[in-house]
mmCIF file of C-alpha atoms and ligand atoms in Angstrom:
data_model
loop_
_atom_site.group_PDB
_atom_site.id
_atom_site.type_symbol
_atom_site.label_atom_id
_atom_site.label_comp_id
_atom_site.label_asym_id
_atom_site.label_seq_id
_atom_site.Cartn_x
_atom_site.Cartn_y
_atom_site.Cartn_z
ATOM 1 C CA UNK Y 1 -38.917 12.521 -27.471
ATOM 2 C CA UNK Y 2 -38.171 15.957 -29.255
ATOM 3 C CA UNK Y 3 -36.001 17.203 -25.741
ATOM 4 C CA UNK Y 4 -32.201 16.388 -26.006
ATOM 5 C CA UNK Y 5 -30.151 16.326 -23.055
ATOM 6 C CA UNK Y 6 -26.538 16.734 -23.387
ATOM 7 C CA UNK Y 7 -24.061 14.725 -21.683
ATOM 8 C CA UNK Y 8 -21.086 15.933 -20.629
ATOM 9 C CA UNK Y 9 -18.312 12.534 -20.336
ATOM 10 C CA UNK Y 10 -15.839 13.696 -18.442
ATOM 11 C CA UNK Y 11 -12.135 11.943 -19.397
ATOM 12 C CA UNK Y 12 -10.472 10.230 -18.232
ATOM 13 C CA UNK Y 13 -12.729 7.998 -16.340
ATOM 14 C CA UNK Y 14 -12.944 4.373 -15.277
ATOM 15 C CA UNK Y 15 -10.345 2.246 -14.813
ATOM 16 C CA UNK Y 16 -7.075 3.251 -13.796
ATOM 17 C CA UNK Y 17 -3.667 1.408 -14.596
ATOM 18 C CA UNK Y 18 -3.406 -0.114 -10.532
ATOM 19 C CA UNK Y 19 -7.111 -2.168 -11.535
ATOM 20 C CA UNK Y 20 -6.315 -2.591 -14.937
ATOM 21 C CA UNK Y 21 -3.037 -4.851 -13.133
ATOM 22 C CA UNK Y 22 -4.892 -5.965 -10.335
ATOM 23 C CA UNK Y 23 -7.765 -7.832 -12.387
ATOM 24 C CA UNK Y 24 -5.189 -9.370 -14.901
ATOM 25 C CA UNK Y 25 -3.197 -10.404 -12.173
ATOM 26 C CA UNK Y 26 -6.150 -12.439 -10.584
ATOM 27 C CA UNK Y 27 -7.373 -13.629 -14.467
ATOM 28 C CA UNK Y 28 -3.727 -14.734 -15.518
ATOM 29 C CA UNK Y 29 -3.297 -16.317 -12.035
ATOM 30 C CA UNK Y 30 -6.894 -18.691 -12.571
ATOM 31 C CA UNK Y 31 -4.564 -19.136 -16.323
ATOM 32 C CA UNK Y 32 -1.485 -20.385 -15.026
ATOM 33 C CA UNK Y 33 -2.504 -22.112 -12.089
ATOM 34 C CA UNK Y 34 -5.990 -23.275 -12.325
ATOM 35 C CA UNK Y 35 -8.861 -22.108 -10.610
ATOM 36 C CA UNK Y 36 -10.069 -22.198 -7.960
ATOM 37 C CA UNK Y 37 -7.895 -18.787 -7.036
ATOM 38 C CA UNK Y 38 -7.909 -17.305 -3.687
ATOM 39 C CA UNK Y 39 -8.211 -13.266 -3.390
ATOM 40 C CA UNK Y 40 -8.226 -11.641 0.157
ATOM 41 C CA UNK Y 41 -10.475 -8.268 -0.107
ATOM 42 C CA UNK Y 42 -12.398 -7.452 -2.935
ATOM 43 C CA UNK Y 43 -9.885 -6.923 -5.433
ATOM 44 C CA UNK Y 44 -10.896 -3.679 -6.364
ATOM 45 C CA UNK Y 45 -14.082 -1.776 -4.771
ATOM 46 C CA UNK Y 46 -16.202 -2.715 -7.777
ATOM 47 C CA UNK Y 47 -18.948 -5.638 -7.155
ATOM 48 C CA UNK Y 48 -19.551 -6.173 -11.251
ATOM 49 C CA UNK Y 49 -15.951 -6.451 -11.363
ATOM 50 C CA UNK Y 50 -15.758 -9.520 -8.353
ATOM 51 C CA UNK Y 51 -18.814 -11.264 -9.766
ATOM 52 C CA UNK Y 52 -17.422 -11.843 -12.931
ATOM 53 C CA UNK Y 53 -13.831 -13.200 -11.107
ATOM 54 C CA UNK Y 54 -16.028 -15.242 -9.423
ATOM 55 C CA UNK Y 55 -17.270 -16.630 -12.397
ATOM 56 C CA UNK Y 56 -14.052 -17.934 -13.907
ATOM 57 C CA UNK Y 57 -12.854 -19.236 -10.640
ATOM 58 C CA UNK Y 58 -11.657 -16.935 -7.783
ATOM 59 C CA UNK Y 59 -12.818 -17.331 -4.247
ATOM 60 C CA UNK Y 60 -12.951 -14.159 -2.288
ATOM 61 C CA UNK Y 61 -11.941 -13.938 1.411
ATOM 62 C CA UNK Y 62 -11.982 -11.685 4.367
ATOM 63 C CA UNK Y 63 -9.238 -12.964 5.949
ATOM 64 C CA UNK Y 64 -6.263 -16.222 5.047
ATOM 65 C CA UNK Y 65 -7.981 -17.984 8.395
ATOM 66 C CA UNK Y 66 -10.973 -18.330 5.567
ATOM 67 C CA UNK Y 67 -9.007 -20.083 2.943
ATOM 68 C CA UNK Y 68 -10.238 -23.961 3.426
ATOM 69 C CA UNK Y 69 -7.456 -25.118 0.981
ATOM 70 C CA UNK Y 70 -4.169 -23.522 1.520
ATOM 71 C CA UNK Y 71 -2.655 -25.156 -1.118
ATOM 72 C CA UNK Y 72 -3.829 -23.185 -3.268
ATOM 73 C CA UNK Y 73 -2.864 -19.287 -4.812
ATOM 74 C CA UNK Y 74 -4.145 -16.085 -2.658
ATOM 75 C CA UNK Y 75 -3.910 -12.606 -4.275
ATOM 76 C CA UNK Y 76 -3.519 -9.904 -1.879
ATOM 77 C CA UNK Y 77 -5.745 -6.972 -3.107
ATOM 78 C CA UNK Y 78 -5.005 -3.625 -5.139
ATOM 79 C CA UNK Y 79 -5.332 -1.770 -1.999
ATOM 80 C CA UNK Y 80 -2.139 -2.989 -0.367
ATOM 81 C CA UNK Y 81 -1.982 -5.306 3.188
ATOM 82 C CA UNK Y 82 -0.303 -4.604 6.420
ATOM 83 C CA UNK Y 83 2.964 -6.572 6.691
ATOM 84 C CA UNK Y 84 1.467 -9.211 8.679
ATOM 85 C CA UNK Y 85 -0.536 -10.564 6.154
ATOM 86 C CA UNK Y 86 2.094 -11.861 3.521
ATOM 87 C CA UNK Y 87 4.047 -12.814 6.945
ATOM 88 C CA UNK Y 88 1.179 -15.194 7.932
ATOM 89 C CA UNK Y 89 0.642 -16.336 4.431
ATOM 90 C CA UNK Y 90 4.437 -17.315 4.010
ATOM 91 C CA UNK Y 91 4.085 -18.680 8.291
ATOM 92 C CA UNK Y 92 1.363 -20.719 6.637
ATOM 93 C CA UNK Y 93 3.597 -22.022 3.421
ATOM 94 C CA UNK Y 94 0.736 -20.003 1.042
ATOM 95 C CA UNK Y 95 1.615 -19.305 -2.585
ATOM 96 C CA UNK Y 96 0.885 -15.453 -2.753
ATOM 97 C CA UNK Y 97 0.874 -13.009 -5.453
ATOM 98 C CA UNK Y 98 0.315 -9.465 -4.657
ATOM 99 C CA UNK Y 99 -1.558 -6.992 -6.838
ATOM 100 C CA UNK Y 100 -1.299 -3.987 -4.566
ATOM 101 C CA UNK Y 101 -0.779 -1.213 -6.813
ATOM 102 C CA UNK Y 102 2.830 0.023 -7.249
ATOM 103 C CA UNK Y 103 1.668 3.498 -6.453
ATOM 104 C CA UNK Y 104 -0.053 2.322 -2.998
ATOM 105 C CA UNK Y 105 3.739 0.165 -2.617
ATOM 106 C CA UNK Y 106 5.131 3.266 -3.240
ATOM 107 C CA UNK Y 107 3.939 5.053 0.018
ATOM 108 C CA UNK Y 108 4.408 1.376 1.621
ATOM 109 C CA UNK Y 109 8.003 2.331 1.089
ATOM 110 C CA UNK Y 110 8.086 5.780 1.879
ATOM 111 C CA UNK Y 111 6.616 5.418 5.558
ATOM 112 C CA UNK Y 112 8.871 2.708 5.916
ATOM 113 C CA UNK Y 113 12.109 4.912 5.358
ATOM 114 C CA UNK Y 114 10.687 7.812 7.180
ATOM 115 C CA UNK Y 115 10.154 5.438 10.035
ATOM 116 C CA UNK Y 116 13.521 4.095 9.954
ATOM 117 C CA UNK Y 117 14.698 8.002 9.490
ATOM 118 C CA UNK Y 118 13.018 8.704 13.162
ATOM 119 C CA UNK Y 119 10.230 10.250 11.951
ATOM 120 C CA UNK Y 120 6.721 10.316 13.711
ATOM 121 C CA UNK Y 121 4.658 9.994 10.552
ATOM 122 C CA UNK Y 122 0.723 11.434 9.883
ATOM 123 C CA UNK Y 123 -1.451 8.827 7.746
ATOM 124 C CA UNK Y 124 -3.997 11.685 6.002
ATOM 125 C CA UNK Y 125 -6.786 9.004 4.786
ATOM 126 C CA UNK Y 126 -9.910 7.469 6.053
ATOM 127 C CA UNK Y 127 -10.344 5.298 8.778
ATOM 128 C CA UNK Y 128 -11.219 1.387 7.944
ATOM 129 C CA UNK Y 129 -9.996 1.721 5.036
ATOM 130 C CA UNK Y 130 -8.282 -1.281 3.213
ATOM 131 C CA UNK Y 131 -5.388 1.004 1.914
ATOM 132 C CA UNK Y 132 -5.064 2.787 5.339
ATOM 133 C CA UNK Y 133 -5.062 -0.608 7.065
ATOM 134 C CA UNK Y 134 -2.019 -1.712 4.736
ATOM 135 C CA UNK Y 135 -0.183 1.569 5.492
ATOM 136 C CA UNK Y 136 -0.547 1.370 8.763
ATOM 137 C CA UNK Y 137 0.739 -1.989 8.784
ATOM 138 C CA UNK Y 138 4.274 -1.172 7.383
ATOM 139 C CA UNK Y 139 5.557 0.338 10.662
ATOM 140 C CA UNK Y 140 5.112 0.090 14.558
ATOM 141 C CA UNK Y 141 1.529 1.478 15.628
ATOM 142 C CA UNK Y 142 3.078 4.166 18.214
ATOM 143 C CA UNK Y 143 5.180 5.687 14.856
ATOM 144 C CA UNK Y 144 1.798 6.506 12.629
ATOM 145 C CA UNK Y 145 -1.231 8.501 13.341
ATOM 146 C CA UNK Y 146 -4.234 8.263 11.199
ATOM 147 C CA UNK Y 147 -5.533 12.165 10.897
ATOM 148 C CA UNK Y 148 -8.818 12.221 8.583
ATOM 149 C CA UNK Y 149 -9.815 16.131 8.644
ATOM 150 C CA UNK Y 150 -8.755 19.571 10.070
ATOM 151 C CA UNK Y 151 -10.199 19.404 13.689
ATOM 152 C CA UNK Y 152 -7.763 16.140 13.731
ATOM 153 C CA UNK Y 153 -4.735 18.194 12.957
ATOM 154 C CA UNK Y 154 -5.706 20.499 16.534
ATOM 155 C CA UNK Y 155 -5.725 17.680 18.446
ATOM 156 C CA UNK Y 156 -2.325 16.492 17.380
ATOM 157 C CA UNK Y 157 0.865 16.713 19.827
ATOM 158 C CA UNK Y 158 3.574 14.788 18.285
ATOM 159 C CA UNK Y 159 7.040 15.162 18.793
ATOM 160 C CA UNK Y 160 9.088 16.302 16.229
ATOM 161 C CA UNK Y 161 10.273 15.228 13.626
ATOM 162 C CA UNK Y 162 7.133 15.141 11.777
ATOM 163 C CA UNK Y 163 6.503 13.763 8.401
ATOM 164 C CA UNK Y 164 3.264 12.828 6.263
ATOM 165 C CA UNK Y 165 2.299 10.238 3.806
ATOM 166 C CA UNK Y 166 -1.426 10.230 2.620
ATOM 167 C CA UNK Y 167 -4.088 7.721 1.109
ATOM 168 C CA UNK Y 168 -3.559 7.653 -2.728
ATOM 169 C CA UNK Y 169 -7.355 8.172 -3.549
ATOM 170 C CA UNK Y 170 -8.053 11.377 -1.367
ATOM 171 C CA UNK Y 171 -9.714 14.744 -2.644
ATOM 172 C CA UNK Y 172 -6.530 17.117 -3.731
ATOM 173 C CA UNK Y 173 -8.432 19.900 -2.436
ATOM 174 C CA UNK Y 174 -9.589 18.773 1.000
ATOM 175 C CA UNK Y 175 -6.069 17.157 1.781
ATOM 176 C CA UNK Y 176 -3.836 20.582 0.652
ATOM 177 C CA UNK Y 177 -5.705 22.210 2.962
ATOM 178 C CA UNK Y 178 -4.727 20.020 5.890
ATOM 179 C CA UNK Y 179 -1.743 19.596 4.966
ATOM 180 C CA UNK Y 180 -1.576 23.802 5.056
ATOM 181 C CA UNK Y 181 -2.696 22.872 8.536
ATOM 182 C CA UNK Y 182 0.016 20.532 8.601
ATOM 183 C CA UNK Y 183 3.093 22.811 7.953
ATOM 184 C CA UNK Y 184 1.739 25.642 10.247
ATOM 185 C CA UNK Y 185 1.634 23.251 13.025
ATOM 186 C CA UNK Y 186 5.264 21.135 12.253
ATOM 187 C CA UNK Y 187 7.783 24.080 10.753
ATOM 188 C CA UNK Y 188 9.710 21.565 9.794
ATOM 189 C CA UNK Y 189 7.100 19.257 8.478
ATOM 190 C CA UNK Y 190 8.415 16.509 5.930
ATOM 191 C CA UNK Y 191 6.417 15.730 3.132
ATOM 192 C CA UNK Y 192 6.778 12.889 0.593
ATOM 193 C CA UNK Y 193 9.036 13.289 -1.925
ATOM 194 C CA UNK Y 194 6.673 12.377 -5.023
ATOM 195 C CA UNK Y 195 3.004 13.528 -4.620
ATOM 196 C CA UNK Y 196 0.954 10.255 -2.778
ATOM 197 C CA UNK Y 197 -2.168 11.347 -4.298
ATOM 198 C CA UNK Y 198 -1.929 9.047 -7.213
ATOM 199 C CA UNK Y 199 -2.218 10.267 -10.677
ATOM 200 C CA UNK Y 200 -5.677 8.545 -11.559
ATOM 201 C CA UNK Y 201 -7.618 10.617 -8.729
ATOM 202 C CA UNK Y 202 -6.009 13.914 -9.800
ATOM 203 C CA UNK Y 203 -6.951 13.555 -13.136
ATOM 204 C CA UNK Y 204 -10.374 11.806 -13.066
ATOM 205 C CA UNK Y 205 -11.139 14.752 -9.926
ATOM 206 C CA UNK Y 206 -9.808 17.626 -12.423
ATOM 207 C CA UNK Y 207 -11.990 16.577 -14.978
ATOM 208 C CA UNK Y 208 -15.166 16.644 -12.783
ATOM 209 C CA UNK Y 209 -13.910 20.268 -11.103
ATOM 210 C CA UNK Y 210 -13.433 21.260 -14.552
ATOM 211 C CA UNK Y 211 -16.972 20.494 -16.098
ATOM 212 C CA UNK Y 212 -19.308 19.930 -13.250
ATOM 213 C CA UNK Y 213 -20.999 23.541 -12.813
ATOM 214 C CA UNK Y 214 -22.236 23.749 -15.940
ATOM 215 C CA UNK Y 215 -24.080 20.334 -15.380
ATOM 216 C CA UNK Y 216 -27.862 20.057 -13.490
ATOM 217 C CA UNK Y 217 -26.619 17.043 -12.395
ATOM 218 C CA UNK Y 218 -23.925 14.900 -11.949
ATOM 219 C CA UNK Y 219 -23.366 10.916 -12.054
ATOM 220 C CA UNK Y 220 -20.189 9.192 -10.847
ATOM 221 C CA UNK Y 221 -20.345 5.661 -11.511
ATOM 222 C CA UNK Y 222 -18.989 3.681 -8.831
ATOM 223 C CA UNK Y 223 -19.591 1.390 -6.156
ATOM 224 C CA UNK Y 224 -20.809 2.907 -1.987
ATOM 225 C CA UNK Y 225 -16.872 1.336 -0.557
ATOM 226 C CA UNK Y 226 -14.766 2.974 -3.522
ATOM 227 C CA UNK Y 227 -12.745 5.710 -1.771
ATOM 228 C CA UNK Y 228 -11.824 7.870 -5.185
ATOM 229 C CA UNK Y 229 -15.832 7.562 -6.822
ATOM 230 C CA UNK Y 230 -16.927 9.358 -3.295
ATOM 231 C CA UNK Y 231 -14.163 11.828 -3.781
ATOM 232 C CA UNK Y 232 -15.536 12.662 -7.187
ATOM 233 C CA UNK Y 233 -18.878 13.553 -6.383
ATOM 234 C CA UNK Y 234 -18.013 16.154 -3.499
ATOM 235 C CA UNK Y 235 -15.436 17.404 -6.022
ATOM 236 C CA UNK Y 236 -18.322 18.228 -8.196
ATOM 237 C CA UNK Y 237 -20.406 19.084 -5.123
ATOM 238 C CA UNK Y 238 -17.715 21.510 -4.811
ATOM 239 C CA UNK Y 239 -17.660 22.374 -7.851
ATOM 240 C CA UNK Y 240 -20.953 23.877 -8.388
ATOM 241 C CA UNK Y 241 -23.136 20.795 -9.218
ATOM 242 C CA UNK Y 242 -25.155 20.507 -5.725
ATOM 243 C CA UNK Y 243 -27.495 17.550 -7.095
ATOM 244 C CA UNK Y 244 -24.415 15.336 -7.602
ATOM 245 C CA UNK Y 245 -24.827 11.372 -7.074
ATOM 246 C CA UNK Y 246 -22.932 8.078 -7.113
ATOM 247 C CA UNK Y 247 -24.693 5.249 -9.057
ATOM 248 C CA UNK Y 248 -24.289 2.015 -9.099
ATOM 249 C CA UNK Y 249 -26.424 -0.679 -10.732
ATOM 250 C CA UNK Y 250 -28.188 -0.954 -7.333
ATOM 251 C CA UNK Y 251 -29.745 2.004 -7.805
ATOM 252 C CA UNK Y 252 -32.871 3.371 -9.699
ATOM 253 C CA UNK Y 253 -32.050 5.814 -12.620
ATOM 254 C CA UNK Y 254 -33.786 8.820 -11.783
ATOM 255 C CA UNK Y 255 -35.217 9.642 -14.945
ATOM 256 C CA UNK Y 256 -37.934 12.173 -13.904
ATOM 257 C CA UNK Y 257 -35.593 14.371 -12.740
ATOM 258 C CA UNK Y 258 -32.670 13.354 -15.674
ATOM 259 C CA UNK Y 259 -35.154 14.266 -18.424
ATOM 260 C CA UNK Y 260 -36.125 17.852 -16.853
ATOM 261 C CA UNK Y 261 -32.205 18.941 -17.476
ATOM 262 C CA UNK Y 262 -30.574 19.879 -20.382
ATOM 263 C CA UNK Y 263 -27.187 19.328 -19.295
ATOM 264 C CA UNK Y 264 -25.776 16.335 -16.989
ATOM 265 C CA UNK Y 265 -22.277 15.402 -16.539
ATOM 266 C CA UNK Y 266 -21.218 11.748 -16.234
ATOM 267 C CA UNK Y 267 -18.000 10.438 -14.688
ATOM 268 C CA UNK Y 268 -17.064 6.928 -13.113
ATOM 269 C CA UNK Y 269 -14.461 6.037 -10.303
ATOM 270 C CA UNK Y 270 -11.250 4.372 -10.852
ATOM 271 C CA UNK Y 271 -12.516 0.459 -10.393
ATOM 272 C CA UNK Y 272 -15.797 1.117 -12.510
ATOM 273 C CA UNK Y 273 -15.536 -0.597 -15.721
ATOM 274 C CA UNK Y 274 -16.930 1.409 -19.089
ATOM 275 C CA UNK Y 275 -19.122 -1.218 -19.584
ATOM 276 C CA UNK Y 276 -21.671 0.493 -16.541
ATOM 277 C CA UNK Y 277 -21.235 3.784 -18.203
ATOM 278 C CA UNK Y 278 -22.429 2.762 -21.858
ATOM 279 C CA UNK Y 279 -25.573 0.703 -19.940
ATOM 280 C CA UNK Y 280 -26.223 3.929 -17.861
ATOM 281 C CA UNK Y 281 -26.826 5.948 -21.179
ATOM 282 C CA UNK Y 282 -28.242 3.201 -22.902
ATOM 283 C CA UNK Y 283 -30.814 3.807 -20.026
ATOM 284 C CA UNK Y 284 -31.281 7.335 -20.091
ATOM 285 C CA UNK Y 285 -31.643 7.300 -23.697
ATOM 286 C CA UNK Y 286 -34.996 5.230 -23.579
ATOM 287 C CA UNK Y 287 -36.872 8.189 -22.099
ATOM 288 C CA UNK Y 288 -35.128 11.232 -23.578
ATOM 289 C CA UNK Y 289 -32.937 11.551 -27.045
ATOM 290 C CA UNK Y 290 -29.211 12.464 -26.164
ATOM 291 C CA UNK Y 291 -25.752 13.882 -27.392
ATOM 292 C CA UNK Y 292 -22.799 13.355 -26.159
ATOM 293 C CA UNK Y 293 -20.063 15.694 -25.367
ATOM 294 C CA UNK Y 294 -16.588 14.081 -23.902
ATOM 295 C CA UNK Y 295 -14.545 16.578 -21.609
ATOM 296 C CA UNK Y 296 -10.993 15.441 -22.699
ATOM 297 C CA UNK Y 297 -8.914 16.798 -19.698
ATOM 298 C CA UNK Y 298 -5.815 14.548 -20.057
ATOM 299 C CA UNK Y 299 -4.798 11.606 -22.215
ATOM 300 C CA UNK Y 300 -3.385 8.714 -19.380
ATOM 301 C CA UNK Y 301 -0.751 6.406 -21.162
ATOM 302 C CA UNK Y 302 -0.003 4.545 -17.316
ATOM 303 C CA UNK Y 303 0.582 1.025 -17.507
ATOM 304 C CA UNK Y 304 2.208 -1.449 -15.218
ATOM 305 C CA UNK Y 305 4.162 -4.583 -15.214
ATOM 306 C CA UNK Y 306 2.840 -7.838 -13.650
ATOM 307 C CA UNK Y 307 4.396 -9.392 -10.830
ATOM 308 C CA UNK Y 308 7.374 -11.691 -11.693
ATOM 309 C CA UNK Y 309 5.316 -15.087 -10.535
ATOM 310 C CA UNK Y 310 3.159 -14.227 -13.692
ATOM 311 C CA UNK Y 311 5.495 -14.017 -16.563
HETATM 312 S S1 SF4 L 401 -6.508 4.673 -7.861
HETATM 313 FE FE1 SF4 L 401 -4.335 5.166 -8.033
HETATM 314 S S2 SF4 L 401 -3.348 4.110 -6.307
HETATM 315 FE FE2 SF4 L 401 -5.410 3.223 -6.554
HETATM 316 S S3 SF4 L 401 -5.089 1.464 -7.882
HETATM 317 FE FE3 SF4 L 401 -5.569 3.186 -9.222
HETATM 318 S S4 SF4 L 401 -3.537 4.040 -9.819
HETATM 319 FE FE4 SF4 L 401 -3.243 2.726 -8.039
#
């Protein structure tokens, strides 16, 4: 083991504040009121993170029609839930506490007001997705379009006004360039008034753009459903790194390849916990002898308040 391979730790990583609040709101909810807790979705795309709530007590659901016992809590996930949902909850006399992220609430709001404005709004974000489900769900279907890529922006024929909101955990690259599209197409195009490509993806993605062609490879920790660890390996695609993967715990490490480089960089999505990041060089380091360089792009001081039915 004479060979060392550098990693480069690209910061910040991991968890952002939104999952930070999300996973104390369902542990301080099993506190207060006893488990077993209900949570509809995963709470955050992370399955480490779920099997350990399900460990001290939460029971996750699809859908309320799932919940056998209806006396008892349901969390509404991080990603945010169409306005039906906390209707049929309440229909349904359900306790709810919501831990969709103030940031996803924020474009909630937004589409909401540009809807009430007369807007005809664009949704830039991914199809099926929980967050583009909830945003849809905040105004009449015939007022919001769901555009995913350039070729989407040709086909659209809406009548103006026009206005956009976007999924919080897009790539900033991919999604200025159709909104580019965007204004060509609407003159008077109106976009939101704060940025709704949250914080935590520009960062964790300008770390990865920043570092990732001087890297052989490149790992994002992160599980196959979370929207913002995808994002970060095409940004590092992008970026010059062409042999750039996402790992999760399902995976094998590929060593034989790993211990052929010199230089990999090493980056995790916003619902991976730093716990899989220490075991994935704890298992790199039993076949090769490593240093480790962190890539400080930004220090994140985000935090944010729990829900009133928690304090
Ligand atoms: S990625 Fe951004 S929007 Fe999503 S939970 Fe984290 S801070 Fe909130």
């Amino acid at each position: 083991m004479s060979k060392e391979l550098k990693i480069l730790l690209a910061s910040p990583r991991g968890f952002c504040a939104g999952v930070v609040r999300a996973i104390d709101i369902v542990e301080k909810s099993i506190e207060k009121f006893g488990a077993p807790i209900y949570v509809r979705h995963e709470i955050v795309h992370n399955k480490q993170v779920v099997e350990n709530l399900k460990k001290k007590g939460a029971i996750f659901v699809d859908e309320l029609d799932q919940i056998k016992d209806s006396s008892r809590p349901v969390i509404f996930s991080a990603h945010g839930v169409p306005k039906s949902v906390p209707e049929e909850a309440a229909d349904r006399k359900m306790f709810y506490v919501d831990a969709t992220c103030p940031l996803v609430t924020k474009v909630h709001r937004e589409a909401e007001r540009l809807n009430k404005n007369g807007y005809k709004i664009i949704l830039i974000g991914h199809k099926d997705h929980p967050e583009v489900i909830g945003t849809m769900g905040q105004i009449p279907k015939k007022n919001i379009t769901l555009i995913e890529t350039i070729e989407d922006v040709k086909k659209l024929n809406l009548q103006e006004p026009v206005a956009y909101v976007t999924q919080t955990t897009l790539s900033v690259d991919d999604t200025k360039d159709i909104i580019e599209l965007l204004e060509k197409k609407y003159k008077n195009l109106k976009s939101p008034i704060k940025e709704d490509i949250c914080y935590a993806t520009t960062n964790r993605q300008s770390a990865v753009k920043q570092i990732a062609s001087q890297c052989e490879m490149f790992f994002v920790i992160g599980s196959e459903n979370s929207s913002n660890s995808k994002r970060l390996v095409e940004v590092a695609k992008k970026a010059g790194c062409k042999k750039s993967y996402l790992f999760n715990s399902n995976n094998q490490l590929p060593f034989r390849e790993i211990v052929k480089c010199n230089k990999i960089g090493l980056t995790s999505g916003a619902s991976a916990p730093e716990k899989l990041v220490q075991d994935f060089i704890y298992g790199i380091k039993k076949y090769v002898n490593v240093s480790i360089e962190e890539f400080v792009s930004t220090k994140e001081s985000v935090t944010f308040k729990l829900p009133v039915q928690l304090n």
